[in-house]
Structure formats: structure tokens, C-alpha cells
């Protein structure tokens, strides 16, 4: 009897031990699998470093650079003075596809994927403006440029403003497209900004709700903010969806919004130290479906005037938030005028040819 009890106890202990070992091995296998997947992604990303593609008759190439502890993907093409284009959310470098070939006729065009987005690596932290500005600073330094023109849309404008303030000797002129800066929100947008600012800042919940529905979320986002949402085609949505469906990508997009409180402190500190001195052009939408239609006045430009000394505001006709995609020809003309470019600065884009 005693022997049977002992045997049962031994068997129970052995079973528990086997279960614990199994759990450990399973977790080890999962960890190894995650590492293997990460290495595979890295290899796949590295594989296209230096590969070329064409938009119309202009050739661009994919490049990778190690900056500020991350791997940044960027596209480069053209020749002449450098222009850097920074994308917004939920987009990647690809949002500039209709503008890049015209710029590349007269300029060297550099179009990065912001930290965590597109084909750049996806760290857990560092989504505030000052940190992403240092990402850009190290990229520009590696490329050897002493002066640049800088153009930014949406959340890319946070990086652009911080970079221009911190490195005023490098940025000659700055263009901001449709972005309201934390700490300097126009009164029309309320104390905390539009509803999605608050939603995106909630820890963990947005990515949990959006997972597996990235396309639906991006599509709805495009429609509620676009005057002509069909400027972003189904094929374009496929491309954005692919990038934002990657592990961690949507979370990283939300992290830019979660950094807004920190951005507000940083923006105010930079402005208090010195308002931006370089010429700034602000292009903003004239129509928002989500806000009921036409936008009155120039709220974005008026807000930026509290941050910079020399600001010109222009409303983009027949455009919602997605200005580079909804009105590329208008943007090209305004950039040509602002940067002093050639009259050949025209939009001829017909698509991307790998």
C-alpha cells in the first residue's frame, strides 16, 4: 500500500517535471522561431538593398542604413541638390510616388521609411520627434549632405520640425503638409485633437482591435480624411496593407501618437529656445469629410506661425488630408516655386515599374 502511494507520488512528480520541461522547450522553440523569423525578415530586407526600380523614366534604388541604433530603409534617385521627403500615417515612402520622378529631374530625392514603418526596423521605443530627428540627422550625415530641402506630411512633419530646429544650419527650407503639432493645436481641433489622436494613444487596445483588419482600418481612415480618396487606389491600399500588416508595424504607427505628450514638451522647449528662422511653406487641406466638409481659413498655417518666423500658408484646392496623392501636380508646382526649381518641374508619373 505504502509502496503504491510512493509510486504514485513519484509518477506525479515525474509528470509535473515533464510538463515543466515541455513548457520550457516549447517556449524555447517559440523564442528560436521568433529569432529565426526576425533573421529571415532581416535577410529579405537586406536582399533588396541596392535594387533599382523605375517610375516613368526615372530610376530609383532601395538602400539601407544603420542610424541611431536602427536600420532605416530609404529610396534615392535623381541628381542635384537634395530634397528629403518624409511620409505620414498610415503610409510609407510610397506616398510620394507621384511626385518623386518630377523632383528627380532637378534634385537628388531621398525618401525614407520612418522608424518602425515600411521596411525600416521596428524598435519598441524612440517615436518622439527628437529621436526620429536624430535618425534623420545620422542618415543625412552618412549621405554627406551639408544642406537639404525638407518636405514632410502628417507625422513626418514632427520629425521634420524637430530636425530643422535642432539642425538649422542643414535645412534650407521646410515644407509641412497638413499636420497639427502637439502643444500648438489649432483651437478648431480642440484641446486634445481629433478623436483618433486619443484612440491611437490608448496602450495596446488599438492594435488589438485592428489586428487582421489592417486593410479595413487604413481604407476607412483614407475615406474619412480624403476629398478624393480614390486617389489612393486598391493597388495602393494593397501596398500599405502589406507593410502595416507586418508584425509590430501597426503598433509602431500608434506609437507616434503615443509620443504626442512628449512631443508637446519638446516642441515648446525648442520654440522657447528659438522660433524656427528658415522659410516654411504650409500646405493644408480644404476639405475634411470627417469634420463635415470645407475647412475654414488656414488653421494649420496659423498654428505654425507660433513656431516659426517666416511662414506661408496655402490651401490645396480639391484636396483632403492626402495632399501628395490627391493633388500631386499642385504640390509639384508649389515645391518648384518655393525651392526655385525649373519650369520642367511637372508631374508625368504613370506608375512604378520594378
Short mmCIF file of C-alpha atoms in Angstrom, two decimals:
data_model
loop_
_atom_site.label_atom_id
_atom_site.label_comp_id
_atom_site.label_asym_id
_atom_site.label_seq_id
_atom_site.Cartn_x
_atom_site.Cartn_y
_atom_site.Cartn_z
CA UNK A 1 0.00 0.00 0.00
CA UNK A 2 2.74 2.40 1.08
CA UNK A 3 4.74 1.36 -1.96
CA UNK A 4 1.81 2.20 -4.27
CA UNK A 5 1.41 5.64 -2.70
CA UNK A 6 5.12 6.32 -3.13
CA UNK A 7 4.97 5.18 -6.74
CA UNK A 8 2.01 7.45 -7.43
CA UNK A 9 3.83 10.42 -5.85
CA UNK A 10 6.89 9.68 -7.94
CA UNK A 11 4.76 9.43 -11.07
CA UNK A 12 3.01 12.75 -10.26
CA UNK A 13 6.38 14.45 -9.71
CA UNK A 14 7.71 12.99 -12.94
CA UNK A 15 4.60 14.16 -14.80
CA UNK A 16 4.95 17.69 -13.40
CA UNK A 17 8.64 17.68 -14.29
CA UNK A 18 7.88 16.51 -17.84
CA UNK A 19 5.20 19.22 -18.21
CA UNK A 20 7.58 21.92 -16.96
CA UNK A 21 10.30 20.69 -19.30
CA UNK A 22 7.78 20.62 -22.15
CA UNK A 23 6.70 24.18 -21.43
CA UNK A 24 10.33 25.27 -21.29
CA UNK A 25 11.14 23.51 -24.56
CA UNK A 26 8.01 24.96 -26.19
CA UNK A 27 8.89 28.48 -25.06
CA UNK A 28 12.46 27.91 -26.21
CA UNK A 29 11.19 26.73 -29.58
CA UNK A 30 8.91 29.77 -29.85
CA UNK A 31 11.80 32.05 -28.98
CA UNK A 32 14.01 30.33 -31.52
CA UNK A 33 11.21 30.56 -34.08
CA UNK A 34 10.80 34.28 -33.41
CA UNK A 35 14.53 34.81 -33.75
CA UNK A 36 14.56 32.77 -36.95
CA UNK A 37 11.65 34.80 -38.34
CA UNK A 38 13.41 38.03 -37.40
CA UNK A 39 16.59 36.87 -39.12
CA UNK A 40 14.60 35.81 -42.18
CA UNK A 41 12.93 39.24 -42.34
CA UNK A 42 16.33 40.88 -41.98
CA UNK A 43 17.73 38.74 -44.80
CA UNK A 44 14.75 39.53 -47.02
CA UNK A 45 15.12 43.24 -46.30
CA UNK A 46 18.85 43.15 -46.89
CA UNK A 47 18.27 41.32 -50.17
CA UNK A 48 16.78 44.37 -51.84
CA UNK A 49 19.46 46.79 -50.66
CA UNK A 50 20.72 48.44 -53.85
CA UNK A 51 17.99 47.07 -56.10
CA UNK A 52 16.57 49.56 -58.59
CA UNK A 53 13.13 50.32 -59.99
CA UNK A 54 11.64 52.92 -62.30
CA UNK A 55 8.86 55.45 -62.02
CA UNK A 56 8.25 56.70 -65.54
CA UNK A 57 11.73 57.27 -66.95
CA UNK A 58 13.44 57.96 -63.64
CA UNK A 59 15.48 55.32 -61.81
CA UNK A 60 15.41 54.95 -58.04
CA UNK A 61 17.10 52.46 -55.75
CA UNK A 62 16.34 50.90 -52.38
CA UNK A 63 19.00 51.49 -49.75
CA UNK A 64 19.57 50.58 -46.10
CA UNK A 65 21.49 52.49 -43.46
CA UNK A 66 22.23 51.88 -39.79
CA UNK A 67 21.24 55.06 -37.95
CA UNK A 68 20.68 55.78 -34.27
CA UNK A 69 20.56 52.07 -33.40
CA UNK A 70 18.04 51.09 -36.10
CA UNK A 71 18.13 50.01 -39.72
CA UNK A 72 16.48 52.64 -41.90
CA UNK A 73 15.21 51.89 -45.39
CA UNK A 74 15.16 54.71 -47.88
CA UNK A 75 14.72 55.25 -51.60
CA UNK A 76 17.04 57.54 -53.54
CA UNK A 77 17.22 58.80 -57.11
CA UNK A 78 17.82 61.81 -59.33
CA UNK A 79 20.65 64.33 -59.24
CA UNK A 80 21.24 67.83 -57.94
CA UNK A 81 20.55 69.48 -54.58
CA UNK A 82 19.00 67.06 -52.07
CA UNK A 83 15.31 67.04 -51.19
CA UNK A 84 14.16 64.75 -48.37
CA UNK A 85 10.51 63.61 -48.31
CA UNK A 86 9.01 62.27 -45.06
CA UNK A 87 5.75 60.30 -45.14
CA UNK A 88 2.79 60.18 -42.77
CA UNK A 89 0.49 57.56 -41.19
CA UNK A 90 -0.74 55.06 -42.35
CA UNK A 91 1.66 55.35 -45.27
CA UNK A 92 5.29 54.73 -46.21
CA UNK A 93 7.80 56.26 -48.64
CA UNK A 94 5.39 55.09 -51.35
CA UNK A 95 3.04 58.04 -50.74
CA UNK A 96 5.50 60.25 -52.70
CA UNK A 97 5.43 58.05 -55.83
CA UNK A 98 3.58 60.62 -57.95
CA UNK A 99 5.96 63.44 -57.03
CA UNK A 100 9.36 61.75 -56.96
CA UNK A 101 10.03 61.49 -60.71
CA UNK A 102 9.43 65.19 -61.35
CA UNK A 103 11.62 66.19 -58.43
CA UNK A 104 14.34 63.80 -59.56
CA UNK A 105 14.80 65.74 -62.81
CA UNK A 106 16.44 68.56 -60.87
CA UNK A 107 17.18 67.22 -57.41
CA UNK A 108 18.56 64.23 -55.56
CA UNK A 109 15.45 62.78 -53.94
CA UNK A 110 15.77 60.89 -50.64
CA UNK A 111 12.62 59.21 -49.31
CA UNK A 112 13.00 57.28 -46.02
CA UNK A 113 10.65 54.94 -44.24
CA UNK A 114 10.28 56.37 -40.75
CA UNK A 115 11.41 54.29 -37.80
CA UNK A 116 9.10 51.32 -37.25
CA UNK A 117 7.29 51.74 -40.56
CA UNK A 118 7.63 50.37 -44.08
CA UNK A 119 10.86 48.42 -44.41
CA UNK A 120 12.70 50.17 -41.59
CA UNK A 121 13.33 48.17 -38.43
CA UNK A 122 10.74 48.18 -35.66
CA UNK A 123 12.15 49.09 -32.24
CA UNK A 124 9.90 49.27 -29.21
CA UNK A 125 10.79 52.87 -28.37
CA UNK A 126 12.01 56.14 -29.86
CA UNK A 127 8.94 57.54 -31.66
CA UNK A 128 9.15 61.10 -30.35
CA UNK A 129 10.23 63.92 -32.66
CA UNK A 130 13.67 64.49 -31.19
CA UNK A 131 14.63 60.82 -31.50
CA UNK A 132 13.33 60.44 -35.05
CA UNK A 133 15.05 63.71 -35.92
CA UNK A 134 18.32 62.11 -34.85
CA UNK A 135 17.51 59.14 -37.12
CA UNK A 136 17.26 61.61 -39.99
CA UNK A 137 20.34 63.52 -38.90
CA UNK A 138 22.51 60.42 -38.99
CA UNK A 139 21.14 59.41 -42.40
CA UNK A 140 21.86 62.85 -43.89
CA UNK A 141 25.32 62.80 -42.31
CA UNK A 142 26.10 59.38 -43.78
CA UNK A 143 24.98 60.57 -47.21
CA UNK A 144 27.33 63.53 -46.89
CA UNK A 145 24.80 66.31 -47.48
CA UNK A 146 25.57 69.70 -45.92
CA UNK A 147 22.30 71.40 -46.93
CA UNK A 148 18.88 69.94 -47.75
CA UNK A 149 15.33 70.94 -48.63
CA UNK A 150 12.90 69.12 -46.36
CA UNK A 151 9.29 68.17 -47.13
CA UNK A 152 7.04 66.33 -44.68
CA UNK A 153 3.45 65.16 -44.43
CA UNK A 154 1.42 64.25 -41.35
CA UNK A 155 3.52 62.62 -38.58
CA UNK A 156 6.63 63.06 -40.72
CA UNK A 157 6.27 66.79 -40.02
CA UNK A 158 7.04 66.17 -36.34
CA UNK A 159 10.39 64.69 -37.31
CA UNK A 160 10.98 67.45 -39.85
CA UNK A 161 10.27 70.33 -37.47
CA UNK A 162 12.46 68.90 -34.71
CA UNK A 163 15.28 68.29 -37.18
CA UNK A 164 15.04 71.81 -38.63
CA UNK A 165 15.08 73.32 -35.13
CA UNK A 166 17.97 71.20 -33.91
CA UNK A 167 19.98 71.43 -37.16
CA UNK A 168 19.06 74.85 -38.58
CA UNK A 169 22.35 75.03 -40.47
CA UNK A 170 21.38 71.99 -42.58
CA UNK A 171 17.74 72.65 -43.56
CA UNK A 172 17.46 75.50 -46.09
CA UNK A 173 13.67 75.46 -46.44
CA UNK A 174 10.88 73.40 -44.88
CA UNK A 175 7.51 72.30 -46.27
CA UNK A 176 4.84 70.97 -43.91
CA UNK A 177 1.70 69.27 -45.21
CA UNK A 178 -1.41 69.02 -43.10
CA UNK A 179 -0.10 68.31 -39.60
CA UNK A 180 -1.10 69.86 -36.31
CA UNK A 181 1.72 69.94 -33.78
CA UNK A 182 1.26 68.73 -30.20
CA UNK A 183 1.45 71.71 -27.89
CA UNK A 184 0.32 74.03 -30.69
CA UNK A 185 -3.05 72.60 -31.69
CA UNK A 186 -5.37 74.98 -33.56
CA UNK A 187 -8.49 75.83 -31.48
CA UNK A 188 -10.70 74.26 -34.16
CA UNK A 189 -9.31 70.81 -33.27
CA UNK A 190 -9.98 71.00 -29.54
CA UNK A 191 -7.66 70.57 -26.60
CA UNK A 192 -6.62 67.00 -27.46
CA UNK A 193 -7.11 66.96 -31.22
CA UNK A 194 -9.43 64.71 -33.28
CA UNK A 195 -10.89 61.55 -31.76
CA UNK A 196 -8.35 59.21 -33.35
CA UNK A 197 -5.50 61.03 -31.57
CA UNK A 198 -6.97 59.81 -28.28
CA UNK A 199 -7.84 56.34 -29.60
CA UNK A 200 -4.37 55.74 -31.02
CA UNK A 201 -2.77 56.75 -27.73
CA UNK A 202 -4.59 54.08 -25.69
CA UNK A 203 -1.99 51.42 -24.76
CA UNK A 204 -2.33 48.10 -26.62
CA UNK A 205 -6.05 48.40 -27.44
CA UNK A 206 -5.91 49.88 -30.98
CA UNK A 207 -3.52 47.26 -32.33
CA UNK A 208 -5.59 44.51 -30.65
CA UNK A 209 -8.75 45.73 -32.36
CA UNK A 210 -7.12 46.38 -35.74
CA UNK A 211 -5.08 43.15 -35.99
CA UNK A 212 -6.23 41.19 -39.02
CA UNK A 213 -8.29 44.16 -40.18
CA UNK A 214 -5.46 46.45 -41.22
CA UNK A 215 -6.82 46.97 -44.72
CA UNK A 216 -10.29 47.87 -43.46
CA UNK A 217 -8.84 50.33 -40.96
CA UNK A 218 -6.50 52.01 -43.43
CA UNK A 219 -9.27 52.19 -46.03
CA UNK A 220 -11.71 53.81 -43.59
CA UNK A 221 -9.00 56.23 -42.48
CA UNK A 222 -8.37 57.23 -46.09
CA UNK A 223 -12.08 57.80 -46.77
CA UNK A 224 -12.82 59.89 -43.71
CA UNK A 225 -9.92 62.26 -44.39
CA UNK A 226 -9.85 62.41 -48.18
CA UNK A 227 -11.63 64.77 -50.57
CA UNK A 228 -10.75 62.31 -53.33
CA UNK A 229 -10.00 59.05 -51.51
CA UNK A 230 -9.92 57.19 -54.82
CA UNK A 231 -6.57 58.89 -55.49
CA UNK A 232 -5.34 56.04 -53.30
CA UNK A 233 -6.28 53.03 -55.41
CA UNK A 234 -6.99 49.44 -54.39
CA UNK A 235 -3.47 48.56 -55.51
CA UNK A 236 -2.06 51.33 -53.33
CA UNK A 237 -4.08 50.06 -50.39
CA UNK A 238 -2.63 46.60 -51.02
CA UNK A 239 0.86 48.02 -50.67
CA UNK A 240 0.10 49.96 -47.47
CA UNK A 241 -1.76 46.99 -46.01
CA UNK A 242 1.16 44.66 -46.65
CA UNK A 243 3.55 46.96 -44.80
CA UNK A 244 1.22 47.67 -41.87
CA UNK A 245 0.27 44.01 -41.50
CA UNK A 246 3.88 43.14 -40.69
CA UNK A 247 4.47 42.20 -37.03
CA UNK A 248 4.71 45.36 -34.93
CA UNK A 249 4.05 47.79 -37.78
CA UNK A 250 0.60 48.99 -36.75
CA UNK A 251 1.74 49.24 -33.13
CA UNK A 252 4.65 51.42 -34.25
CA UNK A 253 2.27 53.66 -36.18
CA UNK A 254 0.25 54.15 -32.99
CA UNK A 255 3.46 54.80 -31.05
CA UNK A 256 3.89 58.05 -32.99
CA UNK A 257 0.58 59.19 -31.48
CA UNK A 258 1.52 57.89 -28.04
CA UNK A 259 4.58 60.12 -28.24
CA UNK A 260 2.41 63.26 -28.64
CA UNK A 261 2.60 64.30 -24.95
CA UNK A 262 6.39 64.07 -25.12
CA UNK A 263 6.38 65.85 -28.49
CA UNK A 264 4.38 68.72 -26.97
CA UNK A 265 7.01 69.25 -24.29
CA UNK A 266 9.82 69.00 -26.84
CA UNK A 267 8.12 71.36 -29.32
CA UNK A 268 7.54 74.03 -26.68
CA UNK A 269 11.12 73.74 -25.45
CA UNK A 270 12.51 74.11 -28.97
CA UNK A 271 10.28 77.09 -29.74
CA UNK A 272 11.06 78.76 -26.40
CA UNK A 273 14.73 78.44 -27.19
CA UNK A 274 14.28 79.95 -30.66
CA UNK A 275 11.44 80.09 -33.14
CA UNK A 276 12.36 78.48 -36.44
CA UNK A 277 14.03 81.06 -38.69
CA UNK A 278 14.09 79.35 -42.10
CA UNK A 279 11.27 79.83 -44.65
CA UNK A 280 8.36 77.45 -44.01
CA UNK A 281 5.62 76.60 -46.51
CA UNK A 282 2.47 75.04 -45.08
CA UNK A 283 0.14 73.19 -47.47
CA UNK A 284 -3.17 72.21 -45.93
CA UNK A 285 -6.40 70.53 -46.94
CA UNK A 286 -9.53 72.45 -47.81
CA UNK A 287 -11.98 69.60 -47.21
CA UNK A 288 -12.42 67.00 -44.44
CA UNK A 289 -15.39 64.61 -44.69
CA UNK A 290 -14.92 63.62 -41.05
CA UNK A 291 -15.38 67.25 -39.97
CA UNK A 292 -18.36 67.87 -42.19
CA UNK A 293 -16.81 69.39 -45.30
CA UNK A 294 -14.90 72.57 -46.17
CA UNK A 295 -12.18 73.83 -43.83
CA UNK A 296 -12.45 77.49 -42.90
CA UNK A 297 -9.29 79.59 -43.01
CA UNK A 298 -5.74 78.24 -42.66
CA UNK A 299 -5.73 76.67 -39.18
CA UNK A 300 -2.51 74.68 -39.66
CA UNK A 301 -0.50 77.62 -41.01
CA UNK A 302 -1.86 79.91 -38.28
CA UNK A 303 -0.71 77.44 -35.62
CA UNK A 304 2.72 77.02 -37.21
CA UNK A 305 3.20 80.81 -37.09
CA UNK A 306 3.59 80.42 -33.33
CA UNK A 307 6.53 78.09 -34.01
CA UNK A 308 8.33 79.76 -36.91
CA UNK A 309 9.11 83.32 -38.00
CA UNK A 310 8.65 83.05 -41.77
CA UNK A 311 5.51 81.05 -42.62
CA UNK A 312 3.49 80.98 -45.83
CA UNK A 313 0.19 79.10 -45.77
CA UNK A 314 -1.56 77.76 -48.87
CA UNK A 315 -4.80 75.82 -49.04
CA UNK A 316 -4.67 72.97 -51.54
CA UNK A 317 -7.83 73.10 -53.68
CA UNK A 318 -9.96 69.97 -54.01
CA UNK A 319 -7.82 68.07 -51.54
CA UNK A 320 -8.30 66.34 -48.26
CA UNK A 321 -5.55 65.21 -45.94
CA UNK A 322 -3.74 63.04 -48.50
CA UNK A 323 -2.26 66.00 -50.35
CA UNK A 324 0.70 64.30 -52.12
CA UNK A 325 -1.64 61.68 -53.54
CA UNK A 326 -4.79 63.74 -54.10
CA UNK A 327 -3.14 66.75 -55.76
CA UNK A 328 0.41 65.83 -56.84
CA UNK A 329 0.54 68.34 -59.71
CA UNK A 330 -0.40 71.20 -57.41
CA UNK A 331 2.26 70.07 -54.91
CA UNK A 332 4.93 69.85 -57.60
CA UNK A 333 4.20 73.40 -58.76
CA UNK A 334 4.30 74.76 -55.23
CA UNK A 335 7.60 73.00 -54.49
CA UNK A 336 9.09 74.33 -57.71
CA UNK A 337 8.09 77.87 -56.78
CA UNK A 338 9.21 77.56 -53.14
CA UNK A 339 12.54 75.90 -53.87
CA UNK A 340 13.22 77.94 -57.00
CA UNK A 341 13.12 74.91 -59.28
CA UNK A 342 12.85 74.57 -63.04
CA UNK A 343 9.69 75.08 -65.08
CA UNK A 344 10.20 71.45 -66.13
CA UNK A 345 9.08 70.55 -62.61
CA UNK A 346 5.90 68.85 -63.81
CA UNK A 347 4.09 65.67 -62.92
CA UNK A 348 4.43 62.92 -65.50
CA UNK A 349 4.06 59.93 -63.21
CA UNK A 350 2.26 56.94 -64.69
CA UNK A 351 3.17 54.34 -62.17
CA UNK A 352 6.00 52.33 -60.72
CA UNK A 353 7.91 49.91 -62.87
CA UNK A 354 10.02 47.48 -60.83
#
